[in-house]
CSV table of C-alpha atoms and ligand atoms in Angstrom, one decimal:
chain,number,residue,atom,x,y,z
A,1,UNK,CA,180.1,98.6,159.7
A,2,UNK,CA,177.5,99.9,156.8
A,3,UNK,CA,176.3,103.2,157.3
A,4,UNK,CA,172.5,103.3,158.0
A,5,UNK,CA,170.4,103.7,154.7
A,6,UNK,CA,169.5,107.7,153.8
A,7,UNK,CA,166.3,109.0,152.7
A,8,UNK,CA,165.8,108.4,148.8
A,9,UNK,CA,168.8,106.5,148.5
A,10,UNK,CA,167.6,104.3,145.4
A,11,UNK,CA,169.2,101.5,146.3
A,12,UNK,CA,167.7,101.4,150.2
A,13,UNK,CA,168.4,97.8,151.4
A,14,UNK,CA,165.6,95.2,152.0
A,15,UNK,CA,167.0,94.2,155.0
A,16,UNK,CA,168.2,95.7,158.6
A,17,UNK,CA,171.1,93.5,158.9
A,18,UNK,CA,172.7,91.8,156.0
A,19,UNK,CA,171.5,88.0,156.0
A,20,UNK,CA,172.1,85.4,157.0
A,21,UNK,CA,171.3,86.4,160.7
A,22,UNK,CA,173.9,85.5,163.4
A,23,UNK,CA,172.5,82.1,165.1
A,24,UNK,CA,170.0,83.4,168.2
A,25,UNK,CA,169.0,81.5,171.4
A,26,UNK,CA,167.3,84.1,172.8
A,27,UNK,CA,166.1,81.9,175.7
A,28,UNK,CA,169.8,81.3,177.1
A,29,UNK,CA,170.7,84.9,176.2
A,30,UNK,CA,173.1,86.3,178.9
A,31,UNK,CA,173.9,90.2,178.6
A,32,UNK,CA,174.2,92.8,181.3
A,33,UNK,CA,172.7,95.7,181.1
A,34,UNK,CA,176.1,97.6,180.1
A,35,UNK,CA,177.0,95.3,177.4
A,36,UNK,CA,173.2,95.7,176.5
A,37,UNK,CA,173.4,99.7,176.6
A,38,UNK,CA,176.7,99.5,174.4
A,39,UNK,CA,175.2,97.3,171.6
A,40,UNK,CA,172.0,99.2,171.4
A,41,UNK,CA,173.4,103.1,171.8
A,42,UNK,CA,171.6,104.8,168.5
A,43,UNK,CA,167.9,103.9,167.6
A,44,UNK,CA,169.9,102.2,164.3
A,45,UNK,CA,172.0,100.2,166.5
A,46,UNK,CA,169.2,99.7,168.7
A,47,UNK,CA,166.9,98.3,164.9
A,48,UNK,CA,170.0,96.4,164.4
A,49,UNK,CA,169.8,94.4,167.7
A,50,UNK,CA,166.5,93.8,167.4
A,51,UNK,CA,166.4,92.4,163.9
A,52,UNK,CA,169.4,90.0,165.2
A,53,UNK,CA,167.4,88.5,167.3
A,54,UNK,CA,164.5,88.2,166.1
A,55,UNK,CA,162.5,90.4,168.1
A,56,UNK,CA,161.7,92.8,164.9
A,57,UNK,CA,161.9,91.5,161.3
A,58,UNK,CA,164.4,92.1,159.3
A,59,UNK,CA,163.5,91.6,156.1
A,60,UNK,CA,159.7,92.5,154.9
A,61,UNK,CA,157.8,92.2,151.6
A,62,UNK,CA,154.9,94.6,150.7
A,63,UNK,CA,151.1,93.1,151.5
A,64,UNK,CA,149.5,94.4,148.3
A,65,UNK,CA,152.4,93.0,145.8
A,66,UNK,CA,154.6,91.0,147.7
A,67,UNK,CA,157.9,92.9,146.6
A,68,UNK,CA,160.3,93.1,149.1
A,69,UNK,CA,160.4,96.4,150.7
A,70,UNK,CA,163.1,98.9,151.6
A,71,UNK,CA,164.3,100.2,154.5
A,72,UNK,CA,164.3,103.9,154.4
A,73,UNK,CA,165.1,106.8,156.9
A,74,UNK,CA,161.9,109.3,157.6
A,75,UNK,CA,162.1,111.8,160.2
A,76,UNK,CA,159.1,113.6,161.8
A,77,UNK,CA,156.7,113.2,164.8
A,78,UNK,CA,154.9,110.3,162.9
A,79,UNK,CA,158.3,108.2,162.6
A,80,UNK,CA,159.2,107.6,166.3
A,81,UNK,CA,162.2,104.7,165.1
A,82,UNK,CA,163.4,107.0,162.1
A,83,UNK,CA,163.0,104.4,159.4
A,84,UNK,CA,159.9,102.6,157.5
A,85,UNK,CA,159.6,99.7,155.1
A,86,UNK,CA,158.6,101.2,151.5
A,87,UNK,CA,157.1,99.5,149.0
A,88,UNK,CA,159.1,100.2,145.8
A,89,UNK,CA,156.2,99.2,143.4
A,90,UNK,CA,153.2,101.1,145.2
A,91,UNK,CA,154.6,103.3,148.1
A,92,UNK,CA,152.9,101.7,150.9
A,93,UNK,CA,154.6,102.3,154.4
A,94,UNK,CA,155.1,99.8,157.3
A,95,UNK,CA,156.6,100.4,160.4
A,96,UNK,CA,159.5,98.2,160.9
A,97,UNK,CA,157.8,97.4,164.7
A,98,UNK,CA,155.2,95.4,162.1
A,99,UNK,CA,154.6,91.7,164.0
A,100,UNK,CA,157.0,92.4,167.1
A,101,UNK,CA,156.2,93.0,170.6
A,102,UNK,CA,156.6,96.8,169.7
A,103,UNK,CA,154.0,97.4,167.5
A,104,UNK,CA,151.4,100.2,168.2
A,105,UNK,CA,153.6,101.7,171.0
A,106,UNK,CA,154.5,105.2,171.7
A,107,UNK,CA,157.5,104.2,173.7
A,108,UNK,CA,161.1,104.3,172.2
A,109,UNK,CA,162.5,100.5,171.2
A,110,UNK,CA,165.2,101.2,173.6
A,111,UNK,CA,163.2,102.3,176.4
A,112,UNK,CA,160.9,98.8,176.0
A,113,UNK,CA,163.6,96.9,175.7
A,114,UNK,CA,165.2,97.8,178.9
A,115,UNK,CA,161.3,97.2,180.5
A,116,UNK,CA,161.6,93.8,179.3
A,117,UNK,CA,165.5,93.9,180.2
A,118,UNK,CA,164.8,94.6,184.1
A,119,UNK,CA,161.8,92.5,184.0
A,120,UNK,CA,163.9,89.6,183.5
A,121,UNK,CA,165.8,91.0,186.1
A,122,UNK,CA,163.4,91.2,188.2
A,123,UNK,CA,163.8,94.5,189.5
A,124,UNK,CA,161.7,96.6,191.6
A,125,UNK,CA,158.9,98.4,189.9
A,126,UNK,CA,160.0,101.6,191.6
A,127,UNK,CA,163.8,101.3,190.0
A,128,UNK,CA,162.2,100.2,186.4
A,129,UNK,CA,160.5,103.9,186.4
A,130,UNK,CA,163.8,105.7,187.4
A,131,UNK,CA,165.7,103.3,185.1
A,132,UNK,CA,163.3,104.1,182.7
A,133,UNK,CA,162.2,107.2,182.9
A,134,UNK,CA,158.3,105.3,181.5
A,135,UNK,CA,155.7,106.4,183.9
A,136,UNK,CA,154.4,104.3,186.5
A,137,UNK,CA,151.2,103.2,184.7
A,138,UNK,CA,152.9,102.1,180.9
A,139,UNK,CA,155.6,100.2,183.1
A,140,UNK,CA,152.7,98.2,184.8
A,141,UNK,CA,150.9,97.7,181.5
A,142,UNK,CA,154.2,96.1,179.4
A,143,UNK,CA,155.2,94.2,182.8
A,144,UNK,CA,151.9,92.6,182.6
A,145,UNK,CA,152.0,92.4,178.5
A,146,UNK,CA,155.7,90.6,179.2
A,147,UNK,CA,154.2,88.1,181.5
A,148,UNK,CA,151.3,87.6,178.8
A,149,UNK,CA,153.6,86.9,176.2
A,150,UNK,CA,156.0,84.4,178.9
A,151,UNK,CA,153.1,82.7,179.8
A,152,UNK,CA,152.0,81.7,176.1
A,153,UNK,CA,155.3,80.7,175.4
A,154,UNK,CA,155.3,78.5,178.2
A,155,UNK,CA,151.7,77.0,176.5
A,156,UNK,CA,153.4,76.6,173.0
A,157,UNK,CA,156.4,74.7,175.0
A,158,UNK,CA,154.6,72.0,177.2
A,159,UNK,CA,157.7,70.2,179.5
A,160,UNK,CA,156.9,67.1,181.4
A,161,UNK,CA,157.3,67.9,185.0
A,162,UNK,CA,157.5,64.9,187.9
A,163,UNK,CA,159.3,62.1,188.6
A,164,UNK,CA,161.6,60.3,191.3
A,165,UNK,CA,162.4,62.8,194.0
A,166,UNK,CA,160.6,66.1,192.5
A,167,UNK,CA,158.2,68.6,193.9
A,168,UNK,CA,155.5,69.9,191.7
A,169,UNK,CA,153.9,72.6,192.9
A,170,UNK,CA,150.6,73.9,191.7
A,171,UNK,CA,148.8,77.6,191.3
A,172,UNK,CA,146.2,79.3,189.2
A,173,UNK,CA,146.8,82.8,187.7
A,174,UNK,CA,144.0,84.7,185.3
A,175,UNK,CA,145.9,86.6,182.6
A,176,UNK,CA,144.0,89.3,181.0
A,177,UNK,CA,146.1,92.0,179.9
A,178,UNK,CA,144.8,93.0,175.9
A,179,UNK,CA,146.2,96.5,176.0
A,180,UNK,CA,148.4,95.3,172.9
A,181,UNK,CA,145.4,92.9,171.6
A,182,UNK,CA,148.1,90.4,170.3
A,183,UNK,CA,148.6,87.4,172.9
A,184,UNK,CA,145.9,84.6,172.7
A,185,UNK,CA,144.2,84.7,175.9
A,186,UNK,CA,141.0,85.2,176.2
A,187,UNK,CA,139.9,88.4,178.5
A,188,UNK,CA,140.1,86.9,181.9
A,189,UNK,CA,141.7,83.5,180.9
A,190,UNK,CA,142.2,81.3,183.8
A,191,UNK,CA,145.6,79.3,183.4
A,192,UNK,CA,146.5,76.5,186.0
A,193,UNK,CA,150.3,76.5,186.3
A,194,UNK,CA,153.0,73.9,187.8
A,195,UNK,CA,156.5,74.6,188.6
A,196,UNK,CA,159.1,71.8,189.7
A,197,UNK,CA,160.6,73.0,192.5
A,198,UNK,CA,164.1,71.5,191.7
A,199,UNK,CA,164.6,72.6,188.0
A,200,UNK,CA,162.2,75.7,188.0
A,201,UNK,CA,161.1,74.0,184.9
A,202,UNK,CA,157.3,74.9,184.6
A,203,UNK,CA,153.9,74.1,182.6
A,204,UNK,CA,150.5,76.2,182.2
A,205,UNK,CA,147.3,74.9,180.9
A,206,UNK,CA,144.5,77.2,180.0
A,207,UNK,CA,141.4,76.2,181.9
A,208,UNK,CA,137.9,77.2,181.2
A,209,UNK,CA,136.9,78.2,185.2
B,1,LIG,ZN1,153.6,97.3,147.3
């Protein structure tokens, strides 16, 4: 494997992993949390898994000029992932959490990523923070954030639920986590959701009250 790019190397790549990018269906994803810990060891590795699939880009070009920019290694308090996008026409900097889930964080990739990991799970709040080692209060704010973001891709993914033989059940839920200001609910949004109790398949429709 490709050593990660070094600081000032001229020819810094424009990319975290070379393209094309593995085929992802991060929906049906099925990983354990060892294979998980293995794949993402280093905060490079960690980039690298990301970029894969498709949770951070891996490839970004420079919002003044539109050149592609390179990935290069910076160290120091104000670098928490070790590496920035550079612009190689005028120097401007991008973190490459830019557009992801992890943008504006103070928390490690990893340690989000294994948030969202025993989220899925659905593991006790109490084990997340000793899993963690994220404090009680940031692990409630991302859970909620997670659920945000799983609830408007549920929106953007309308399933027809019903039929011979099937049980929809109905509920209401108001999302209104904007810690990370990037979902599209409104503060307080109330969504009306239905599950099918046979498939688990599920639909939720934002309603004004
Ligand atoms: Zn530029």
């Amino acid at each position: 494997m490709a050593d990660p790019p070094r600081r000032g190397r001229p020819s810094a790549p424009t990319f975290i992993v070379p393209p094309p990018l593995p085929p992802v269906d991060l929906p049906n994803l099925d990983i354990n949390i060892r294979q998980l810990a293995a794949v993402t060891s280093s905060v490079f590795d960690c980039m690298r898994w990301l970029a894969e699939h498709c949770l951070i880009t891996n490839t970004f070009s420079c919002q003044a000029c539109d050149q592609p920019m390179r990935l290069q290694k910076r160290e120091g308090r104000d670098y928490i992932d070790g590496y920035v996008w550079c612009c190689p026409g005028c120097q401007r900097r991008n973190s490459i959490r830019i557009n992801s889930l992890f943008e504006g964080s103070h928390l490690q990739l990893v340690q989000i990523l294994d948030i969202v990991y025993w989220w899925c799970r659905d593991l006790r709040q109490v084990h997340v923070i000793q899993e963690t080692g994220v404090s009680k209060k940031t692990v409630i704010v991302w859970q909620k954030y997670i659920r945000d973001v799983c609830a408007q891709y549920v929106i953007d993914h309308p399933v027809q639920l019903g039929g011979r033989n099937r049980t929809v059940e109905i509920d209401e839920s108001k999302f209104m986590n904007r810690k990370y200001n990037r979902g599209r609910f409104r503060e307080g949004q109330w969504v009306l959701g239905m599950v099918e109790r046979e498939t688990d398949n599920c639909c939720l429709i934002p309603v004004d009250d």
